[in-house]
Short mmCIF file of C-alpha atoms in Angstrom, two decimals:
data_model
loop_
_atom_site.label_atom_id
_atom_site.label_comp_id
_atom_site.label_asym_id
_atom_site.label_seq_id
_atom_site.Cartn_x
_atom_site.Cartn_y
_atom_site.Cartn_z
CA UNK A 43 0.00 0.00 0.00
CA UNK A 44 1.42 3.79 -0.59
CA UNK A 45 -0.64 5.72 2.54
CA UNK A 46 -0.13 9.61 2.67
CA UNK A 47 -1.69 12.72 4.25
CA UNK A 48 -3.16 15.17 1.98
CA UNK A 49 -4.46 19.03 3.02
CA UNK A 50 -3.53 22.45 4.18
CA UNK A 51 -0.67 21.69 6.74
CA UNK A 52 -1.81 21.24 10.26
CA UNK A 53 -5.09 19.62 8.85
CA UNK A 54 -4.29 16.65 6.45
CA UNK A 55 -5.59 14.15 6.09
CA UNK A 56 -5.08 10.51 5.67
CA UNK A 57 -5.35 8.48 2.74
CA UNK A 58 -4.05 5.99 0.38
CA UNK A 59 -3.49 5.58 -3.40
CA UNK A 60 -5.39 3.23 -4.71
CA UNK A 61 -4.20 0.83 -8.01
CA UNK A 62 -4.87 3.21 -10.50
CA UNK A 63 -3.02 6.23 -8.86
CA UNK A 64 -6.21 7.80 -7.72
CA UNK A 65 -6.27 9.28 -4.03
CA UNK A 66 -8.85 7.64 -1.75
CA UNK A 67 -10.04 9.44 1.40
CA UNK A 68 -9.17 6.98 4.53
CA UNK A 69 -10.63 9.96 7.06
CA UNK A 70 -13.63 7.86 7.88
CA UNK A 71 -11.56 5.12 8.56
CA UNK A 72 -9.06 6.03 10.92
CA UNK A 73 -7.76 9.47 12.13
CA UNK A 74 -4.20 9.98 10.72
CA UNK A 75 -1.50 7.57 9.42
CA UNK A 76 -0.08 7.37 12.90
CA UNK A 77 0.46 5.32 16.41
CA UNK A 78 -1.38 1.90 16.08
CA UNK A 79 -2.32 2.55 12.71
CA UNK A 80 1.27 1.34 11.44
CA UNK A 81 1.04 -1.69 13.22
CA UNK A 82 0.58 -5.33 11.15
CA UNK A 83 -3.11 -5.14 12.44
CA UNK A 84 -3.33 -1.66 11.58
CA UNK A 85 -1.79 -2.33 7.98
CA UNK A 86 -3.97 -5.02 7.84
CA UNK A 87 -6.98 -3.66 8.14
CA UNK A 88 -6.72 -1.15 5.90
CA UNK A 89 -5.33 -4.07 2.83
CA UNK A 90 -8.73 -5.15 3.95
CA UNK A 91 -10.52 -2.11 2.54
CA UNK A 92 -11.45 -1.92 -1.20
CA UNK A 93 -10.10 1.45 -2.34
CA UNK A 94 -13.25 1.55 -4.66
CA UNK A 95 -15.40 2.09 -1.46
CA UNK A 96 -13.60 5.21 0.01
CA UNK A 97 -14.42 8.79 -1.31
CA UNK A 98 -12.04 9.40 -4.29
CA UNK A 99 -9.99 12.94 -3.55
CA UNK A 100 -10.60 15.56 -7.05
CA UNK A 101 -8.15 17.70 -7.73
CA UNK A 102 -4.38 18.13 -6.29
CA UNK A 103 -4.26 18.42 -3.05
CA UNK A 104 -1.22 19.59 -0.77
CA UNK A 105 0.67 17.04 -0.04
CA UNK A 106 1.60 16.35 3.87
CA UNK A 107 4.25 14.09 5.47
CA UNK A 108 3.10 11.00 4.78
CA UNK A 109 3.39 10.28 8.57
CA UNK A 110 1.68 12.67 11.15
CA UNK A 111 2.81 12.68 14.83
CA UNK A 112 6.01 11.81 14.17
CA UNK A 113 8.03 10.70 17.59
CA UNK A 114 11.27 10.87 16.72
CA UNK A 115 13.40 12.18 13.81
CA UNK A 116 16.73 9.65 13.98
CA UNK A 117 18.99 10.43 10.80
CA UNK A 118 22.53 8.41 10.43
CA UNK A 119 25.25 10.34 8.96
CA UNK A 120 28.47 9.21 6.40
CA UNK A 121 26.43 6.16 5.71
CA UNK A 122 27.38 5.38 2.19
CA UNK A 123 30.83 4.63 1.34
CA UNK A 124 30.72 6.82 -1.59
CA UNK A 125 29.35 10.20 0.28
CA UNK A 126 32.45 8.89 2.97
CA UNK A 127 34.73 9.02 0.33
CA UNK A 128 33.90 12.35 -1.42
CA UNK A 129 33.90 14.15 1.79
CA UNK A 130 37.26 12.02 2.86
CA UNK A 131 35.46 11.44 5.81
CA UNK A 132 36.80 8.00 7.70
CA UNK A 133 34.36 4.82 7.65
CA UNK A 134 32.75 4.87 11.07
CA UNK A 135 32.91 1.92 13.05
CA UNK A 136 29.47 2.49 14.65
CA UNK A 137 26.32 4.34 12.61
CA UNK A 138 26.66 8.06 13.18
CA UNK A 139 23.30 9.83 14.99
CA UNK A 140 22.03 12.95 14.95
CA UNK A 141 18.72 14.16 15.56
CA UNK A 142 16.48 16.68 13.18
CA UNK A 143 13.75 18.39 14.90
CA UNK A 144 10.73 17.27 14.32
CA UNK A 145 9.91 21.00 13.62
CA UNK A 146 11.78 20.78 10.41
CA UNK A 147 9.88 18.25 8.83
CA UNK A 148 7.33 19.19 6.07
CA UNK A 149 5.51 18.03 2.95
CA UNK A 150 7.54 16.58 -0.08
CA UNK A 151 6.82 19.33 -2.14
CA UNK A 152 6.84 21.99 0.19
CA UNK A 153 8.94 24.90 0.04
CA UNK A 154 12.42 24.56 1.23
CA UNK A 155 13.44 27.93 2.96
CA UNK A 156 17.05 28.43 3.70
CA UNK A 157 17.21 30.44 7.47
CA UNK A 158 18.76 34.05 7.64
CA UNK A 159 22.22 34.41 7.05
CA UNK A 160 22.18 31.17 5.64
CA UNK A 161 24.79 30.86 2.29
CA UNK A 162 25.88 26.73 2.50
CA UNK A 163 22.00 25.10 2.15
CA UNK A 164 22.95 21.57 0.77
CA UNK A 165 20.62 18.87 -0.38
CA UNK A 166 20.73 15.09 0.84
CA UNK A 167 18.22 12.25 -0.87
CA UNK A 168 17.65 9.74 1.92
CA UNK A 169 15.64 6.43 2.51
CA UNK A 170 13.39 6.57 5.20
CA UNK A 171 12.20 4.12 7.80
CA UNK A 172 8.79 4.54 9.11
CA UNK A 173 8.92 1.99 12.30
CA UNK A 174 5.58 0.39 13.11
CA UNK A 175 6.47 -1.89 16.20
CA UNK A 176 8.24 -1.15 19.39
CA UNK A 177 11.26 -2.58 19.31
CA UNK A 178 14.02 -2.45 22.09
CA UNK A 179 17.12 -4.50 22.15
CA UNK A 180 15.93 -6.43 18.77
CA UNK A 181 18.20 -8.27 16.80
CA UNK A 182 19.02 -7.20 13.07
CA UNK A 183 17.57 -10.61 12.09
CA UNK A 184 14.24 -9.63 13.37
CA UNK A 185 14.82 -5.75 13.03
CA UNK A 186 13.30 -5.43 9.73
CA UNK A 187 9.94 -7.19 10.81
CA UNK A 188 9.21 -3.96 12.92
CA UNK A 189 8.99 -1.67 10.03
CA UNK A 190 5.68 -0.41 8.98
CA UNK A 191 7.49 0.74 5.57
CA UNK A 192 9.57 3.32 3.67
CA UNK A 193 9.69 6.81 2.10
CA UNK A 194 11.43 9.53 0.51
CA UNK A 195 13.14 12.27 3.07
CA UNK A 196 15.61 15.19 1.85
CA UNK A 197 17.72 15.57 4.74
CA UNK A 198 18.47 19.89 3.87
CA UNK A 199 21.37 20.26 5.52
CA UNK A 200 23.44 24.14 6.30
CA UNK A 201 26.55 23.22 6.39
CA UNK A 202 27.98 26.31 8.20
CA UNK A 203 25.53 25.46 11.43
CA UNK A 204 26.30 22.12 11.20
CA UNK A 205 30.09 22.34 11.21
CA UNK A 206 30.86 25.98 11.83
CA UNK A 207 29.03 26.48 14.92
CA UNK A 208 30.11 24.93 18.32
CA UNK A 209 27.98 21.79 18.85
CA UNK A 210 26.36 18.77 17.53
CA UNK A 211 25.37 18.22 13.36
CA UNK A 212 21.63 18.97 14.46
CA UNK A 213 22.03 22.68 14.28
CA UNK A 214 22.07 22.30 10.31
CA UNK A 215 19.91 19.59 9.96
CA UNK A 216 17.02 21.39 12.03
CA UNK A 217 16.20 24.35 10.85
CA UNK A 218 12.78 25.12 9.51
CA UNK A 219 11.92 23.56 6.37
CA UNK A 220 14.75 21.02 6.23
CA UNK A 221 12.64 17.58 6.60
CA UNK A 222 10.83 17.14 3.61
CA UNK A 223 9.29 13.63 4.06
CA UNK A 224 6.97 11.59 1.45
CA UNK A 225 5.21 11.91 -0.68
CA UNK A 226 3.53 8.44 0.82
CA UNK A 227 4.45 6.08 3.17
CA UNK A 228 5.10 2.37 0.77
CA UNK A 229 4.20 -0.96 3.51
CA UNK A 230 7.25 -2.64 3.67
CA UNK A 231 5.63 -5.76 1.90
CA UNK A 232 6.06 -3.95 -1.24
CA UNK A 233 9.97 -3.43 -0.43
CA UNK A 234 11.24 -6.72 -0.48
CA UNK A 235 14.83 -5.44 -0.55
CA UNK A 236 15.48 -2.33 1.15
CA UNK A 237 19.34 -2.37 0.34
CA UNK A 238 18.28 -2.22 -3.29
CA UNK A 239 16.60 1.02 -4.16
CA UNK A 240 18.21 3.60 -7.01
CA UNK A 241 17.90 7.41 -6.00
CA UNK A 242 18.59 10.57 -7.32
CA UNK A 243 18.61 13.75 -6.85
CA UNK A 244 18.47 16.67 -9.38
CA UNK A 245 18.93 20.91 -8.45
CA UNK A 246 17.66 22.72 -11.50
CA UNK A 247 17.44 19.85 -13.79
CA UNK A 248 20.93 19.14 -13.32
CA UNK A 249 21.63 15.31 -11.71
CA UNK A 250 23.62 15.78 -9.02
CA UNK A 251 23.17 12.42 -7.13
CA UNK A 252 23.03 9.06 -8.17
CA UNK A 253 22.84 6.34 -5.91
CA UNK A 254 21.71 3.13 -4.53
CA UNK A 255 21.01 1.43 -1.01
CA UNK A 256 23.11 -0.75 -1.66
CA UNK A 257 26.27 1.46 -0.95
CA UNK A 258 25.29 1.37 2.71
CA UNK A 259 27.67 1.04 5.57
CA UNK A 260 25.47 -0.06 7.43
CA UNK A 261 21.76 -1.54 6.34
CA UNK A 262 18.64 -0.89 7.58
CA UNK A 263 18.67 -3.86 10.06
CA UNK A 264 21.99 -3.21 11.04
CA UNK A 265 20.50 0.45 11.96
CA UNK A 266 17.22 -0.51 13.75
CA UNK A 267 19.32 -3.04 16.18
CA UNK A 268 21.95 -0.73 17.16
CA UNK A 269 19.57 2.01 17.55
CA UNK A 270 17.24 -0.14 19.71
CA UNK A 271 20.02 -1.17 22.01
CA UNK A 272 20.18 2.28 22.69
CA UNK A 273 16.96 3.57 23.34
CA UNK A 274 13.20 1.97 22.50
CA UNK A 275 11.78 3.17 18.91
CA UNK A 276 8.20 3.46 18.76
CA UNK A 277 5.77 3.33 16.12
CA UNK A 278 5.83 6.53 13.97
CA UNK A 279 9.54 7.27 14.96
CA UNK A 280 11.44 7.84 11.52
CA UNK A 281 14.96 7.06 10.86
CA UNK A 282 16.77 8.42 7.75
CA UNK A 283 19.41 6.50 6.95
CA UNK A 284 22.00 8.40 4.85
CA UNK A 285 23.01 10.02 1.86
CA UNK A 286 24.64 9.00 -1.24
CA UNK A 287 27.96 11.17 -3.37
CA UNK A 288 26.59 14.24 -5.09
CA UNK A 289 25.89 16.53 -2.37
CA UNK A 290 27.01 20.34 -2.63
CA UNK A 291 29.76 20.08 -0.32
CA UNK A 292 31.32 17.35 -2.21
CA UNK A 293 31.56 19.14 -5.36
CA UNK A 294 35.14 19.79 -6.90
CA UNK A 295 37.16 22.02 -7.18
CA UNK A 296 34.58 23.86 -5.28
CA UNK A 297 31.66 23.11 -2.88
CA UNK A 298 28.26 23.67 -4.83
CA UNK A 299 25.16 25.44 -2.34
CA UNK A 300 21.58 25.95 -2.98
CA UNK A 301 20.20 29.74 -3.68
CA UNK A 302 16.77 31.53 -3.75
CA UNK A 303 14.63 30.16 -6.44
CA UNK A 304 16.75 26.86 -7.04
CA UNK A 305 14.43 24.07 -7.53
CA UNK A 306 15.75 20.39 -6.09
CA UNK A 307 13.91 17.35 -7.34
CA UNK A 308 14.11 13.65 -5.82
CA UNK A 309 13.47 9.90 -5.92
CA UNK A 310 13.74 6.89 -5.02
CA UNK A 311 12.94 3.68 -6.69
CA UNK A 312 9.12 2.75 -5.89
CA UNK A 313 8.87 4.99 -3.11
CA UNK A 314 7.95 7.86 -5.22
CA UNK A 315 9.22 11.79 -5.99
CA UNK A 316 9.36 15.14 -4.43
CA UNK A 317 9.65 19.02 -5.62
CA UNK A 318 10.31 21.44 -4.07
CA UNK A 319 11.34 25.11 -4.35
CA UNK A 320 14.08 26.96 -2.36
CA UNK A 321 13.50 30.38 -0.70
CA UNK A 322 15.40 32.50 1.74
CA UNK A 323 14.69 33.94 5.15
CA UNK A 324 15.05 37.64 5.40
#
């Protein structure tokens, strides 16, 4: 199933797509994609509806994150040997974690808006993992049975807070904006292979990354255990799980940054695409 949320931000609601690409209100179903929703019953239930018997959604609606009430935003950094290797950053030995405020996270095809001062915006295409069972000291054998399913997140990234500024990466990964997520949650049935998804990323037509999953350090299983030995991850907790080469700060001879009116459009293989444009803070 691909489930999203769909209306003026702060009021969307849920839905799904149904076979022929038509949106399908789910709002007198359940309340948002959310909490017990993205559990194998949840799921479940709603595989048991026939699309065909929800209200179909005219027109184009805004699109939301496809996952409301989001717990927590976990992102893993240098996680593809490539992106390690343009930034000559060394291979960790355990996944890097930072946190992005939830605060940051917005609709795929929102606008991105680059805070004041702000001249080293970069772009990041990321897999995300939507988990829809608590899990807490879980093996990676078992890890990937808690997942409730994947999407698309651009993990914006200033690299001047993130770097220049005393303190942890989350200063540039947090600022307003910078969590684009969707456009719709795809059930992890229908991702039989997370460690083999193409992505790409384009600013103003121009391909800047090109990638695939299976460049990970470390794979999504090997992610959800070590992140569970850590602390518990509940359902609707998202984890994005790296980037691969092509980002602005890897470009030679000189780093490459967003500006005011750039446009950045991304994929990723069956997971579907986002838009969006890039403004500036005054």
């Amino acid at each position: 199933m691909k489930l999203l949320r769909y209306g003026e931000t702060g009021n969307e609601k849920p839905g799904l797509l149904d076979p022929h690409g038509d949106l399908r209100d789910l709002s007198g179903v359940i309340g948002d994609i959310a909490g017990d929703v993205l559990s194998d019953a949840g799921l479940d239930r709603l595989r048991g509806l026939d699309p065909h018997d929800l209200p179909r959604v005219e027109g184009s609606p805004r699109l939301g994150a496809c996952v409301g009430d989001i717990g927590k935003f976990c992102c893993i950094g240098l996680n593809y040997s490539d992106h390690a290797a343009e930034t000559g950053a060394a291979i960790p030995d355990h996944p890097i974690l930072f946190m992005k405020a939830n605060s940051a996270i917005v609709g795929p095809n929102d606008k991105v808006m680059m805070p004041r001062g702000s001249t080293r915006t970069d772009w990041e295409v990321e897999l995300g993992v939507v988990i829809g069972k608590t899990c807490k000291y879980v093996d990676r054998a078992q890890a990937l049975d808690h997942v409730a399913g994947y999407c698309v997140v651009n993990d914006v990234s200033e690299r001047h807070f993130q770097s220049g500024l005393t303190g942890q990466w989350t200063k540039g990964k947090s600022c307003d904006t910078f969590g684009p997520t969707g456009p719709w949650l795809v059930t992890r049935d229908e991702v039989p292979d997370p460690q083999a998804l193409a992505m790409y990323l384009d600013v103003n037509g121009k391909r800047m990354q090109t990638g695939s999953t299976s460049t990970m350090i470390f794979s999504v299983a090997a992610i959800i255990e070590h992140l569970s030995h850590l602390f518990t991850l509940h359902p609707g907790d998202v984890i994005s799980t790296g980037t691969p080469p092509g980002v602005g700060l890897g470009m030679k001879p000189e780093p490459v940054y967003l500006r005011s009116g750039d446009v950045m459009e991304l994929g990723i293989a069956g997971l579907g695409h986002q838009r969006q444009e890039v403004g500036q803070d005054t």
